[in-house]
């Protein structure tokens, strides 16, 4: 086993100061590779949240007056610092979340790229001048929406906080961020990079707490004008209801159940390595993870053979070991949930091709798992497995597979593989999803919107959309 990385002192950042345990309750931080608690995270109480709200209100009054150059310099500076500190940040992220170190490094790079993109995008906030009769003018402009309450989950402990902060900061808003209690040091590192790059006091508050207490407290406050949440559909709906009571604008990035459509003319030599890498990234705990593999009959068995071979090469282990290509799951809830879904699929007649069991003596490891010919009635074909499990089903016609792919209430990501250009266009149009990838698995990009449709949520992060989600329009009429 590798040496454990240095882990920072855990604290909340409220009204320009880092505050620690004192009399606060705390939450254990656990290494998913061992199950061992190695740190205690202080949790915000109601007084902390009130102070954060008041400070964020002052921060907004200040930041809404900032120039594009000021916002750009902070975001650019934070991107540079993230890259400089990347190795230490990545190692902390692995220790608290479990993913393979190469993936954590990639996450730092994604976050830096996003801040760099926003550093440019913040300079491109344009309005419209409407032509009117002589002596009159009307214009459409936009303004920052106000204080944003943002809730980020544990699966991308660096990049989720970066997403939640980048858009609002570029838009001229202040933010109260509550990242996941499971992986706090990664979020602290992102906030520290922004502060060291010159973000003024009040623009960011970082709180941890009992999730439902924090979200209820913040969303009941008239200070909050926008809420952004990434996580499960159930929690997203609950927060959307709270937000509706105060007519708070909402961005929801919720669960997915991504279909992967593999037509019989697909280039399997290209598709299989891409799909295996994407499926088992972060032990499958990715909202856009390829999940339901619909494979056209003629190549189904060939796909199973090639995909299984690729899966056998996955090295499961502690994410800090450089040989590891898949780490543990992030918490003990995940192997339990996956185990129940796999057992249910097998009881419905699915074939267990590989995996299907926990691995290792300690920690939350689960073997890469492949289920074939999984009936649509199995729970795993409806519920997001959020784990290292791929399922296949056969199809024969284009219309049939479109119906299957669109069958679920989710619509986040979808993938298709075909060498036929016309089919590629048709499938991209036919799938109900916020993001469709054809002959690739690269679905996230700093300059493109990331978000879903149907019960996968609404609104998007990244791209110009991520900035405009934090601005409101105003029409001004002059005569
Ligand atoms: P969960 O739904 O309990 O929590 C998901 C995230 O939401 C966590 O970070 C949690 O702290 C936060 N959360 C929970 N209740 C909250 C509340 N009332 N207010 C504010 N934040 C709240 O689930 P979990 O066991 O942590 O993860 C399991 C499921 O969550 C997965 O099956 C997956 O569907 C979903 N999930 C999705 C994403 C994503 O990227 N869309 C990320 C993580 C988890």
Short mmCIF file of C-alpha atoms and ligand atoms in Angstrom, two decimals:
data_model
loop_
_atom_site.label_atom_id
_atom_site.label_comp_id
_atom_site.label_asym_id
_atom_site.label_seq_id
_atom_site.Cartn_x
_atom_site.Cartn_y
_atom_site.Cartn_z
CA UNK A 1 0.00 0.00 0.00
CA UNK A 2 1.16 3.54 -0.78
CA UNK A 3 1.89 6.18 1.86
CA UNK A 4 -1.22 8.02 2.97
CA UNK A 5 -1.37 11.61 1.76
CA UNK A 6 -1.32 14.55 4.12
CA UNK A 7 -4.86 15.49 4.98
CA UNK A 8 -5.79 19.10 5.77
CA UNK A 9 -7.42 20.47 8.88
CA UNK A 10 -11.17 20.36 8.17
CA UNK A 11 -13.16 23.54 8.67
CA UNK A 12 -16.10 25.61 7.51
CA UNK A 13 -15.50 28.91 5.71
CA UNK A 14 -18.00 31.50 6.87
CA UNK A 15 -17.84 35.29 6.61
CA UNK A 16 -14.20 35.32 5.61
CA UNK A 17 -12.91 32.96 8.32
CA UNK A 18 -12.14 29.24 8.60
CA UNK A 19 -13.95 27.88 11.64
CA UNK A 20 -13.30 24.51 13.22
CA UNK A 21 -14.81 22.06 15.66
CA UNK A 22 -15.28 24.17 18.83
CA UNK A 23 -18.71 23.10 20.17
CA UNK A 24 -20.05 21.88 16.86
CA UNK A 25 -21.23 18.37 16.05
CA UNK A 26 -18.94 16.45 13.73
CA UNK A 27 -19.13 13.88 10.96
CA UNK A 28 -16.58 11.07 10.51
CA UNK A 29 -14.59 11.02 7.27
CA UNK A 30 -13.95 7.44 6.18
CA UNK A 31 -11.43 5.95 3.78
CA UNK A 32 -13.57 3.75 1.46
CA UNK A 33 -10.58 1.52 0.72
CA UNK A 34 -10.29 0.47 4.37
CA UNK A 35 -13.51 1.53 6.10
CA UNK A 36 -11.33 3.39 8.61
CA UNK A 37 -12.37 6.80 10.04
CA UNK A 38 -9.42 9.15 9.75
CA UNK A 39 -10.82 12.65 10.32
CA UNK A 40 -13.74 14.50 11.87
CA UNK A 41 -15.59 17.20 9.98
CA UNK A 42 -17.23 20.05 11.91
CA UNK A 43 -20.88 20.61 11.01
CA UNK A 44 -22.59 23.99 10.76
CA UNK A 45 -25.36 24.84 13.21
CA UNK A 46 -28.22 27.27 12.66
CA UNK A 47 -26.17 30.27 13.87
CA UNK A 48 -23.40 29.38 11.38
CA UNK A 49 -25.93 29.23 8.57
CA UNK A 50 -27.43 32.59 9.54
CA UNK A 51 -23.97 34.13 9.55
CA UNK A 52 -23.25 32.56 6.16
CA UNK A 53 -26.51 34.01 4.76
CA UNK A 54 -25.75 37.50 6.06
CA UNK A 55 -22.18 37.38 4.76
CA UNK A 56 -23.30 36.03 1.37
CA UNK A 57 -25.76 38.91 1.09
CA UNK A 58 -22.92 41.39 1.67
CA UNK A 59 -20.73 39.39 -0.70
CA UNK A 60 -23.37 39.64 -3.41
CA UNK A 61 -23.70 43.42 -2.99
CA UNK A 62 -19.95 43.62 -3.60
CA UNK A 63 -19.50 41.03 -6.34
CA UNK A 64 -22.44 42.17 -8.46
CA UNK A 65 -20.45 45.40 -8.95
CA UNK A 66 -17.30 43.55 -10.02
CA UNK A 67 -15.89 44.04 -13.50
CA UNK A 68 -15.50 41.19 -15.96
CA UNK A 69 -11.71 41.59 -15.66
CA UNK A 70 -11.87 41.14 -11.89
CA UNK A 71 -13.99 38.00 -12.13
CA UNK A 72 -11.83 36.67 -14.93
CA UNK A 73 -8.60 37.22 -12.97
CA UNK A 74 -9.94 35.33 -9.94
CA UNK A 75 -11.14 32.37 -12.01
CA UNK A 76 -7.94 32.26 -14.06
CA UNK A 77 -5.83 32.47 -10.90
CA UNK A 78 -7.79 29.68 -9.23
CA UNK A 79 -7.33 27.46 -12.31
CA UNK A 80 -3.57 27.99 -12.13
CA UNK A 81 -3.47 27.23 -8.40
CA UNK A 82 -5.54 24.08 -8.84
CA UNK A 83 -3.02 22.83 -11.40
CA UNK A 84 -0.05 23.75 -9.17
CA UNK A 85 -1.60 21.98 -6.18
CA UNK A 86 -3.08 19.20 -8.29
CA UNK A 87 -1.17 16.22 -6.94
CA UNK A 88 -1.90 16.98 -3.29
CA UNK A 89 -5.57 17.68 -4.04
CA UNK A 90 -5.92 14.48 -6.07
CA UNK A 91 -4.38 12.35 -3.32
CA UNK A 92 -6.73 13.78 -0.69
CA UNK A 93 -9.69 13.14 -2.98
CA UNK A 94 -8.67 9.48 -3.33
CA UNK A 95 -8.29 9.07 0.39
CA UNK A 96 -11.77 10.38 1.12
CA UNK A 97 -13.66 9.17 -1.97
CA UNK A 98 -11.76 6.12 -3.22
CA UNK A 99 -11.35 6.67 -6.98
CA UNK A 100 -8.15 5.70 -8.82
CA UNK A 101 -5.49 8.41 -8.58
CA UNK A 102 -5.34 8.95 -12.36
CA UNK A 103 -9.05 9.80 -12.31
CA UNK A 104 -8.59 12.23 -9.42
CA UNK A 105 -5.80 13.97 -11.37
CA UNK A 106 -8.13 14.18 -14.36
CA UNK A 107 -10.77 15.72 -12.10
CA UNK A 108 -8.36 18.48 -11.05
CA UNK A 109 -7.62 19.13 -14.72
CA UNK A 110 -11.36 19.28 -15.55
CA UNK A 111 -11.97 21.76 -12.74
CA UNK A 112 -9.08 23.98 -13.83
CA UNK A 113 -10.31 23.86 -17.44
CA UNK A 114 -13.78 24.87 -16.28
CA UNK A 115 -12.46 27.87 -14.33
CA UNK A 116 -10.37 28.86 -17.36
CA UNK A 117 -13.44 28.65 -19.57
CA UNK A 118 -15.50 30.75 -17.17
CA UNK A 119 -12.65 33.26 -16.93
CA UNK A 120 -13.29 33.92 -20.62
CA UNK A 121 -17.06 33.45 -20.66
CA UNK A 122 -17.59 36.09 -17.98
CA UNK A 123 -16.35 38.66 -20.53
CA UNK A 124 -19.11 37.69 -22.97
CA UNK A 125 -22.21 38.82 -21.15
CA UNK A 126 -24.05 40.66 -23.88
CA UNK A 127 -27.46 42.33 -24.09
CA UNK A 128 -29.73 43.40 -26.98
CA UNK A 129 -30.72 46.83 -28.20
CA UNK A 130 -34.22 46.83 -29.70
CA UNK A 131 -34.87 49.28 -32.52
CA UNK A 132 -37.74 51.67 -31.73
CA UNK A 133 -39.24 54.82 -33.34
CA UNK A 134 -37.07 57.95 -33.28
CA UNK A 135 -36.19 59.08 -29.77
CA UNK A 136 -36.96 55.76 -28.16
CA UNK A 137 -34.81 52.78 -27.23
CA UNK A 138 -35.48 49.48 -25.55
CA UNK A 139 -32.80 47.16 -24.33
CA UNK A 140 -32.55 43.72 -22.87
CA UNK A 141 -29.81 43.20 -20.36
CA UNK A 142 -29.04 40.66 -17.68
CA UNK A 143 -28.01 40.91 -14.05
CA UNK A 144 -26.67 38.39 -11.53
CA UNK A 145 -29.58 36.60 -9.86
CA UNK A 146 -28.40 36.93 -6.25
CA UNK A 147 -27.15 34.55 -3.58
CA UNK A 148 -26.95 30.92 -4.77
CA UNK A 149 -27.35 27.90 -2.47
CA UNK A 150 -25.47 24.98 -4.01
CA UNK A 151 -25.42 21.31 -2.96
CA UNK A 152 -22.75 19.05 -4.41
CA UNK A 153 -22.44 15.25 -4.05
CA UNK A 154 -19.46 13.02 -3.29
CA UNK A 155 -18.83 11.26 -6.60
CA UNK A 156 -16.72 14.05 -8.14
CA UNK A 157 -15.49 15.67 -4.92
CA UNK A 158 -13.31 18.23 -6.75
CA UNK A 159 -15.25 18.90 -9.93
CA UNK A 160 -18.76 19.03 -8.44
CA UNK A 161 -17.78 21.93 -6.13
CA UNK A 162 -15.90 23.60 -9.03
CA UNK A 163 -19.06 23.42 -11.15
CA UNK A 164 -21.24 24.75 -8.35
CA UNK A 165 -18.90 27.72 -7.80
CA UNK A 166 -17.63 28.57 -11.30
CA UNK A 167 -20.95 29.52 -12.91
CA UNK A 168 -22.21 31.78 -10.09
CA UNK A 169 -18.83 33.49 -9.62
CA UNK A 170 -18.57 34.18 -13.37
CA UNK A 171 -22.15 35.50 -13.29
CA UNK A 172 -21.44 37.95 -10.44
CA UNK A 173 -23.28 36.03 -7.72
CA UNK A 174 -22.24 34.94 -4.26
CA UNK A 175 -22.59 31.28 -3.25
CA UNK A 176 -23.21 29.23 -0.15
CA UNK A 177 -21.82 25.81 -1.02
CA UNK A 178 -22.63 22.64 0.88
CA UNK A 179 -20.50 19.87 -0.59
CA UNK A 180 -20.74 16.24 0.47
CA UNK A 181 -19.74 15.54 4.06
CA UNK A 182 -18.07 12.33 2.80
CA UNK A 183 -15.36 14.17 0.85
CA UNK A 184 -14.78 17.61 2.40
CA UNK A 185 -11.05 18.22 1.82
CA UNK A 186 -11.47 18.27 -1.96
CA UNK A 187 -14.10 21.01 -1.73
CA UNK A 188 -11.97 22.93 0.77
CA UNK A 189 -9.08 22.87 -1.73
CA UNK A 190 -11.27 24.32 -4.49
CA UNK A 191 -12.51 27.12 -2.23
CA UNK A 192 -8.95 27.81 -1.02
CA UNK A 193 -7.75 28.18 -4.62
CA UNK A 194 -10.44 30.81 -5.28
CA UNK A 195 -9.62 32.69 -2.07
CA UNK A 196 -5.89 32.64 -2.80
CA UNK A 197 -6.67 33.96 -6.27
CA UNK A 198 -8.28 37.03 -4.69
CA UNK A 199 -11.98 36.23 -4.30
CA UNK A 200 -13.28 38.86 -1.85
CA UNK A 201 -14.79 38.00 1.53
CA UNK A 202 -18.43 37.05 1.39
CA UNK A 203 -18.55 35.80 -2.19
CA UNK A 204 -18.12 32.18 -1.09
CA UNK A 205 -19.28 30.47 2.08
CA UNK A 206 -18.47 26.80 2.59
CA UNK A 207 -20.68 24.88 4.99
CA UNK A 208 -21.03 21.23 5.89
CA UNK A 209 -23.89 19.92 7.98
CA UNK A 210 -26.82 17.57 8.26
CA UNK A 211 -27.94 17.84 4.61
CA UNK A 212 -31.66 18.17 5.20
CA UNK A 213 -31.19 20.71 8.02
CA UNK A 214 -28.86 22.85 5.92
CA UNK A 215 -31.04 22.82 2.81
CA UNK A 216 -34.25 23.55 4.75
CA UNK A 217 -32.57 26.42 6.61
CA UNK A 218 -31.06 28.01 3.50
CA UNK A 219 -34.07 27.56 1.23
CA UNK A 220 -36.37 29.13 3.84
CA UNK A 221 -34.33 32.33 3.72
CA UNK A 222 -35.36 35.24 1.48
CA UNK A 223 -31.63 35.82 0.86
CA UNK A 224 -31.38 32.78 -1.46
CA UNK A 225 -32.45 33.46 -5.05
CA UNK A 226 -31.16 30.37 -6.79
CA UNK A 227 -30.64 26.73 -5.80
CA UNK A 228 -28.47 24.22 -7.56
CA UNK A 229 -28.38 20.53 -6.63
CA UNK A 230 -26.64 17.46 -8.00
CA UNK A 231 -27.69 14.09 -6.59
CA UNK A 232 -30.56 11.64 -6.63
CA UNK A 233 -33.95 12.35 -8.19
CA UNK A 234 -35.69 11.77 -4.86
CA UNK A 235 -33.65 14.41 -3.01
CA UNK A 236 -33.80 16.75 -6.02
CA UNK A 237 -37.60 16.66 -6.01
CA UNK A 238 -37.67 17.35 -2.29
CA UNK A 239 -35.39 20.38 -2.69
CA UNK A 240 -37.37 21.62 -5.71
CA UNK A 241 -40.50 21.60 -3.52
CA UNK A 242 -38.73 23.65 -0.85
CA UNK A 243 -37.45 26.04 -3.52
CA UNK A 244 -40.94 26.37 -5.03
CA UNK A 245 -42.26 27.74 -1.73
CA UNK A 246 -40.02 30.76 -2.16
CA UNK A 247 -40.05 30.81 -6.00
CA UNK A 248 -36.33 30.17 -6.04
CA UNK A 249 -34.86 29.42 -9.46
CA UNK A 250 -33.53 25.88 -9.59
CA UNK A 251 -30.97 23.81 -11.49
CA UNK A 252 -31.26 20.08 -10.90
CA UNK A 253 -28.70 17.52 -12.08
CA UNK A 254 -30.29 14.25 -11.03
CA UNK A 255 -30.04 10.56 -11.66
CA UNK A 256 -29.57 8.92 -15.03
CA UNK A 257 -29.78 5.43 -16.51
CA UNK A 258 -27.82 5.90 -19.72
CA UNK A 259 -28.71 3.65 -22.64
CA UNK A 260 -25.85 2.52 -24.89
CA UNK A 261 -27.04 1.48 -28.35
CA UNK A 262 -24.61 -0.69 -30.27
CA UNK A 263 -25.69 -1.26 -33.86
CA UNK A 264 -24.41 -4.27 -35.79
CA UNK A 265 -22.16 -2.06 -37.94
CA UNK A 266 -20.36 -0.59 -34.89
CA UNK A 267 -16.58 -0.70 -34.79
CA UNK A 268 -16.27 -2.90 -31.70
CA UNK A 269 -12.50 -2.57 -31.55
CA UNK A 270 -13.00 1.13 -30.94
CA UNK A 271 -16.24 0.97 -28.97
CA UNK A 272 -15.36 -1.70 -26.40
CA UNK A 273 -12.26 -0.06 -24.84
CA UNK A 274 -14.04 3.31 -24.73
CA UNK A 275 -17.13 1.85 -23.11
CA UNK A 276 -15.23 -0.30 -20.60
CA UNK A 277 -13.16 2.70 -19.47
CA UNK A 278 -16.25 4.86 -19.17
CA UNK A 279 -18.45 2.23 -17.46
CA UNK A 280 -15.96 1.43 -14.69
CA UNK A 281 -14.70 4.99 -14.16
CA UNK A 282 -15.19 5.89 -10.52
CA UNK A 283 -16.54 2.35 -9.96
CA UNK A 284 -19.61 3.30 -12.00
CA UNK A 285 -20.63 6.05 -9.57
CA UNK A 286 -21.14 8.57 -12.32
CA UNK A 287 -24.51 10.04 -13.31
CA UNK A 288 -23.67 9.69 -17.04
CA UNK A 289 -22.21 6.18 -16.66
CA UNK A 290 -23.09 3.87 -19.61
CA UNK A 291 -25.63 1.50 -18.07
CA UNK A 292 -28.15 -0.31 -20.28
CA UNK A 293 -26.27 -1.79 -23.24
CA UNK A 294 -28.71 -2.52 -26.07
CA UNK A 295 -26.74 -4.62 -28.52
CA UNK A 296 -28.08 -5.58 -31.96
CA UNK A 297 -28.63 -9.34 -32.15
CA UNK A 298 -25.97 -10.18 -34.75
CA UNK A 299 -23.11 -8.83 -32.62
CA UNK A 300 -24.44 -9.35 -29.08
CA UNK A 301 -22.31 -12.38 -28.22
CA UNK A 302 -19.21 -10.89 -29.85
CA UNK A 303 -19.72 -7.76 -27.75
CA UNK A 304 -20.05 -9.82 -24.54
CA UNK A 305 -16.80 -11.67 -25.31
CA UNK A 306 -14.84 -8.49 -26.09
CA UNK A 307 -16.26 -6.51 -23.17
CA UNK A 308 -15.63 -9.34 -20.68
CA UNK A 309 -12.02 -9.60 -21.82
CA UNK A 310 -11.57 -5.90 -21.20
CA UNK A 311 -13.21 -6.19 -17.78
CA UNK A 312 -10.82 -8.96 -16.72
CA UNK A 313 -7.96 -6.50 -17.16
CA UNK A 314 -9.40 -4.03 -14.61
CA UNK A 315 -7.19 -3.83 -11.52
CA UNK A 316 -9.41 -3.32 -8.46
CA UNK A 317 -7.62 -1.88 -5.44
CA UNK A 318 -6.76 1.11 -3.29
CA UNK A 319 -7.00 4.19 -5.50
CA UNK A 320 -3.66 5.45 -4.22
CA UNK A 321 -1.87 2.49 -5.73
CA UNK A 322 -0.76 3.62 -9.21
CA UNK A 323 -1.53 0.15 -10.65
CA UNK A 324 -5.20 0.41 -9.62
CA UNK A 325 -7.68 1.13 -12.40
CA UNK A 326 -10.85 0.87 -10.28
CA UNK A 327 -11.12 1.82 -6.62
CA UNK A 328 -13.74 0.91 -4.02
CA UNK A 329 -17.25 2.27 -3.97
CA UNK A 330 -17.56 5.46 -1.96
CA UNK A 331 -19.59 4.27 1.01
CA UNK A 332 -21.10 1.07 2.46
CA UNK A 333 -24.55 1.94 1.05
CA UNK A 334 -23.37 1.37 -2.52
CA UNK A 335 -22.23 -2.31 -2.39
CA UNK A 336 -25.44 -3.15 -0.51
CA UNK A 337 -27.60 -1.46 -3.13
CA UNK A 338 -25.71 -3.05 -6.04
CA UNK A 339 -25.81 -6.50 -4.45
CA UNK A 340 -29.62 -6.33 -4.13
CA UNK A 341 -30.02 -5.16 -7.74
CA UNK A 342 -27.78 -7.92 -9.11
CA UNK A 343 -29.62 -10.62 -7.12
CA UNK A 344 -32.95 -9.31 -8.37
CA UNK A 345 -31.74 -9.33 -12.01
CA UNK A 346 -30.54 -12.93 -11.71
CA UNK A 347 -33.87 -13.95 -10.17
CA UNK A 348 -35.56 -12.41 -13.25
CA UNK A 349 -33.46 -14.67 -15.52
CA UNK A 350 -30.46 -12.44 -16.32
CA UNK A 351 -27.12 -14.24 -16.87
CA UNK A 352 -24.26 -13.23 -14.59
CA UNK A 353 -21.28 -13.17 -16.96
CA UNK A 354 -18.68 -11.72 -14.59
CA UNK A 355 -18.33 -10.32 -11.08
CA UNK A 356 -21.48 -10.00 -8.99
CA UNK A 357 -19.78 -9.99 -5.61
CA UNK A 358 -17.86 -7.90 -3.14
CA UNK A 359 -14.06 -8.00 -3.26
CA UNK A 360 -11.39 -7.71 -0.58
CA UNK A 361 -11.38 -8.16 3.18
CA UNK A 362 -11.94 -4.51 4.03
CA UNK A 363 -13.35 -1.38 2.40
CA UNK A 364 -16.27 -1.13 -0.01
CA UNK A 365 -14.92 -2.98 -3.06
CA UNK A 366 -17.17 -4.59 -5.63
CA UNK A 367 -16.01 -6.64 -8.63
CA UNK A 368 -16.71 -5.27 -12.12
CA UNK A 369 -19.96 -6.95 -13.04
CA UNK A 370 -21.60 -7.87 -16.34
CA UNK A 371 -25.17 -9.13 -16.63
CA UNK A 372 -26.47 -10.25 -20.03
CA UNK A 373 -29.97 -10.71 -21.46
CA UNK A 374 -31.44 -8.75 -18.59
CA UNK A 375 -35.25 -8.58 -18.83
CA UNK A 376 -36.81 -5.12 -18.84
CA UNK A 377 -38.78 -6.07 -15.71
CA UNK A 378 -35.63 -6.45 -13.55
CA UNK A 379 -35.23 -3.59 -11.08
CA UNK A 380 -31.74 -2.82 -12.36
CA UNK A 381 -33.25 -1.97 -15.77
CA UNK A 382 -35.32 0.77 -14.06
CA UNK A 383 -33.18 1.94 -11.11
CA UNK A 384 -29.81 3.62 -11.42
CA UNK A 385 -27.23 1.04 -10.21
CA UNK A 386 -24.62 3.75 -9.51
CA UNK A 387 -21.99 1.06 -9.36
CA UNK A 388 -19.66 -1.04 -11.55
CA UNK A 389 -22.39 -3.00 -13.31
CA UNK A 390 -23.15 -3.20 -17.04
CA UNK A 391 -26.28 -4.89 -18.34
CA UNK A 392 -27.05 -6.03 -21.87
CA UNK A 393 -30.26 -6.72 -23.76
CA UNK A 394 -30.63 -7.65 -27.44
CA UNK A 395 -32.57 -5.65 -30.04
CA UNK A 396 -33.36 -6.11 -33.71
CA UNK A 397 -34.76 -2.88 -35.19
CA UNK A 398 -34.04 0.84 -34.91
CA UNK A 399 -37.58 1.67 -33.75
CA UNK A 400 -37.53 -1.07 -31.12
CA UNK A 401 -34.29 0.16 -29.57
CA UNK A 402 -35.43 3.77 -29.55
CA UNK A 403 -38.54 2.71 -27.67
CA UNK A 404 -36.44 0.76 -25.14
CA UNK A 405 -33.92 3.58 -24.72
CA UNK A 406 -36.65 6.16 -24.09
CA UNK A 407 -38.72 3.86 -21.88
CA UNK A 408 -37.46 5.18 -18.54
CA UNK A 409 -38.36 8.52 -16.95
CA UNK A 410 -34.66 9.50 -16.99
CA UNK A 411 -33.00 11.53 -19.75
CA UNK A 412 -29.45 12.48 -18.82
CA UNK A 413 -26.86 10.84 -21.09
CA UNK A 414 -27.10 8.35 -23.95
CA UNK A 415 -24.51 6.67 -26.16
CA UNK A 416 -24.67 5.08 -29.59
CA UNK A 417 -22.14 3.32 -31.78
CA UNK A 418 -22.62 2.96 -35.54
CA UNK A 419 -20.47 3.47 -38.63
CA UNK A 420 -23.52 4.63 -40.62
CA UNK A 421 -23.65 8.44 -40.72
CA UNK A 422 -27.36 8.71 -41.41
CA UNK A 423 -28.16 6.33 -38.58
CA UNK A 424 -25.91 8.38 -36.29
CA UNK A 425 -27.96 11.49 -37.05
CA UNK A 426 -31.27 9.71 -36.64
CA UNK A 427 -30.39 8.12 -33.32
CA UNK A 428 -28.98 11.39 -31.92
CA UNK A 429 -32.32 13.06 -32.73
CA UNK A 430 -34.51 10.18 -31.49
CA UNK A 431 -33.06 9.79 -28.00
CA UNK A 432 -34.65 11.74 -25.15
CA UNK A 433 -31.57 12.92 -23.26
CA UNK A 434 -29.76 16.13 -22.43
CA UNK A 435 -26.49 14.72 -23.79
CA UNK A 436 -25.97 12.19 -26.59
CA UNK A 437 -22.58 10.81 -27.57
CA UNK A 438 -22.21 8.95 -30.87
CA UNK A 439 -19.03 6.90 -31.40
CA UNK A 440 -17.48 8.47 -28.31
CA UNK A 441 -17.94 8.47 -24.56
CA UNK A 442 -16.55 11.97 -24.02
CA UNK A 443 -19.71 13.66 -22.87
CA UNK A 444 -18.55 16.48 -20.56
CA UNK A 445 -16.75 19.57 -21.82
CA UNK A 446 -16.18 22.94 -20.17
CA UNK A 447 -17.79 24.77 -23.09
CA UNK A 448 -20.87 22.52 -23.50
CA UNK A 449 -23.99 22.36 -21.30
CA UNK A 450 -24.13 19.42 -18.90
CA UNK A 451 -27.66 18.55 -17.80
CA UNK A 452 -30.65 16.34 -18.38
CA UNK A 453 -34.31 16.25 -19.35
CA UNK A 454 -37.35 14.43 -17.93
CA UNK A 455 -36.75 13.20 -14.36
CA UNK A 456 -33.00 13.71 -14.72
CA UNK A 457 -33.62 17.36 -13.95
CA UNK A 458 -33.55 20.72 -15.66
CA UNK A 459 -31.11 23.49 -16.33
CA UNK A 460 -27.46 22.92 -17.12
CA UNK A 461 -24.01 23.59 -15.77
CA UNK A 462 -20.86 24.28 -17.81
CA UNK A 463 -20.88 26.19 -21.08
CA UNK A 464 -22.44 29.64 -21.42
CA UNK A 465 -25.61 28.03 -20.03
CA UNK A 466 -23.91 27.59 -16.64
CA UNK A 467 -23.36 31.33 -16.36
CA UNK A 468 -26.74 32.39 -17.72
CA UNK A 469 -28.43 30.05 -15.21
CA UNK A 470 -27.23 32.51 -12.56
CA UNK A 471 -28.40 35.68 -14.29
CA UNK A 472 -31.84 37.22 -14.72
CA UNK A 473 -32.94 39.24 -17.72
CA UNK A 474 -34.25 42.78 -17.53
CA UNK A 475 -35.98 44.75 -20.29
CA UNK A 476 -35.42 48.51 -20.07
CA UNK A 477 -37.63 50.81 -22.16
CA UNK A 478 -36.56 54.42 -22.71
CA UNK A 479 -38.54 57.15 -24.43
P1 LIG B 1 -28.59 10.63 -1.42
O1 LIG B 1 -29.69 10.89 -2.38
O2 LIG B 1 -28.92 10.44 0.01
O3 LIG B 1 -27.50 11.79 -1.50
C1 LIG B 1 -26.99 12.29 -2.70
C2 LIG B 1 -26.35 13.63 -2.37
O4 LIG B 1 -27.36 14.53 -1.95
C3 LIG B 1 -25.37 13.55 -1.20
O5 LIG B 1 -24.25 14.36 -1.49
C4 LIG B 1 -26.15 14.10 -0.01
O6 LIG B 1 -25.32 14.76 0.92
C5 LIG B 1 -27.07 15.07 -0.67
N1 LIG B 1 -28.33 15.23 0.05
C6 LIG B 1 -29.13 14.26 0.54
N2 LIG B 1 -30.21 14.77 1.13
C7 LIG B 1 -30.10 16.12 1.02
C8 LIG B 1 -30.90 17.22 1.42
N3 LIG B 1 -32.07 17.03 2.03
N4 LIG B 1 -30.47 18.46 1.15
C9 LIG B 1 -29.31 18.66 0.49
N5 LIG B 1 -28.50 17.68 0.08
C10 LIG B 1 -28.90 16.42 0.33
O7 LIG B 1 -27.85 9.36 -1.93
P2 LIG B 1 -26.44 8.69 -1.69
O8 LIG B 1 -26.65 7.39 -0.96
O9 LIG B 1 -25.39 9.61 -1.20
O10 LIG B 1 -26.17 8.34 -3.19
C11 LIG B 1 -27.03 7.42 -3.81
C12 LIG B 1 -27.74 7.95 -5.00
O11 LIG B 1 -27.56 9.33 -5.23
C13 LIG B 1 -27.21 7.27 -6.23
O12 LIG B 1 -27.93 6.12 -6.47
C14 LIG B 1 -27.38 8.27 -7.30
O13 LIG B 1 -28.63 8.09 -7.94
C15 LIG B 1 -27.45 9.58 -6.61
N6 LIG B 1 -26.26 10.41 -6.85
C16 LIG B 1 -26.23 11.07 -8.01
C17 LIG B 1 -25.15 11.86 -8.30
C18 LIG B 1 -25.10 12.61 -9.59
O14 LIG B 1 -24.02 12.96 -10.02
N7 LIG B 1 -26.25 12.92 -10.21
C19 LIG B 1 -24.11 11.96 -7.40
C20 LIG B 1 -24.17 11.27 -6.20
C21 LIG B 1 -25.27 10.48 -5.92
#
